[in-house]
DNA sequence: TAGCTATCTGCAAACAGTTGCATCTGTATT
DNA sequence: AATACAGATGCAACTGTTTGCAGATAGCTA
């Protein structure tokens, strides 16, 4: 996202009554810093590492992440662990295949879901938010023989 | 599922070292009784209602539901609430479109995802468990104007 | 620049689900 | 029918996330 895109976005959010608070800036900055997905706790740790004197309550981090998801800036994804992971939307577009047996994650081309998105819009008028999602199942190796490892 | 299918299933699970305990029977019975999806708590309440003298620990209910999911007897689905819902697989096949704005749920024809399932198997050797899932997004009404209700 | 107010934050408490561990039991074997 | 033991249960403690509420503040308005 360019800087002017960002300014424009903030402006349009303000028009709708949203505020850009220091806490929200810190969460956004943490997400930009980490180049992978991050858990709420990793975001918290990143903020502490960069600004040891500032503290952002976990509740605020969770609420900020929900807000960022709702305004379509951030994806919220389960990778089969017992916590969600968050990532800025816009670049490194992909989805995940998550093996329920070995917990392995395969990243896949997002175009595979485009026909589904189009059909949901056409048939049900539904605008699916299919960005950076997970599909659960069994990877090739785990399909043959239940012998588990990893 | 017919009775002999059921017997056969139990037999094959036993062969793989699984046990059919009273607790597991009770959870299965509760799921058969309720004709919709049920939360863990609703399953618990149903068991209490039918057998006031018996008590099944919530931990056991959660573990049983995970087991039933892993052996492919039950689906585990988020409908946008902060708890999962569970349903016996096999009949009333459908998926859900869940509106993130108004929380409405639309049930859809499951065949829409078959091409995706086939392509994931062909291209990645991945056997997707795409049964009774949810797709999140915005329903037709909520796409026009952010005026929220419901 | 100060005032106003809807929005946001922090804290405490609650909730849904998971994990570790000691004990118990379903099932195969005898 | 008795034995043996892998696998299941219950309890307590814990983790990740949400909610209610009182007080603080971003950003509009004058
Ligand atoms: Mn990813
Ligand atoms: Mn359903
Ligand atoms: Zn696997
Ligand atoms: Zn809606």
CSV table of C-alpha atoms and ligand atoms in Angstrom, one decimal, chain A residues 126, chain B residues 98-105 137-143 149-150, ligand 4:
chain,number,residue,atom,x,y,z
A,126,UNK,CA,-23.1,-12.8,-1.5
B,98,UNK,CA,-22.4,-16.1,6.9
B,99,UNK,CA,-22.8,-12.3,6.8
B,100,UNK,CA,-20.2,-10.6,8.9
B,101,UNK,CA,-22.3,-7.5,9.2
B,102,UNK,CA,-25.8,-8.8,10.1
B,103,UNK,CA,-24.8,-12.3,11.1
B,104,UNK,CA,-27.4,-13.8,8.8
B,105,UNK,CA,-26.8,-17.4,7.5
B,137,UNK,CA,-18.6,-12.2,3.7
B,138,UNK,CA,-21.4,-9.7,3.2
B,139,UNK,CA,-24.9,-10.6,2.2
B,140,UNK,CA,-26.6,-8.8,-0.6
B,141,UNK,CA,-28.5,-6.4,1.6
B,142,UNK,CA,-25.4,-5.5,3.7
B,143,UNK,CA,-23.3,-4.7,0.6
B,149,UNK,CA,-29.4,-3.5,11.9
B,150,UNK,CA,-30.3,-7.0,13.3
E,4,LIG,ZN1,-25.9,-9.1,6.1
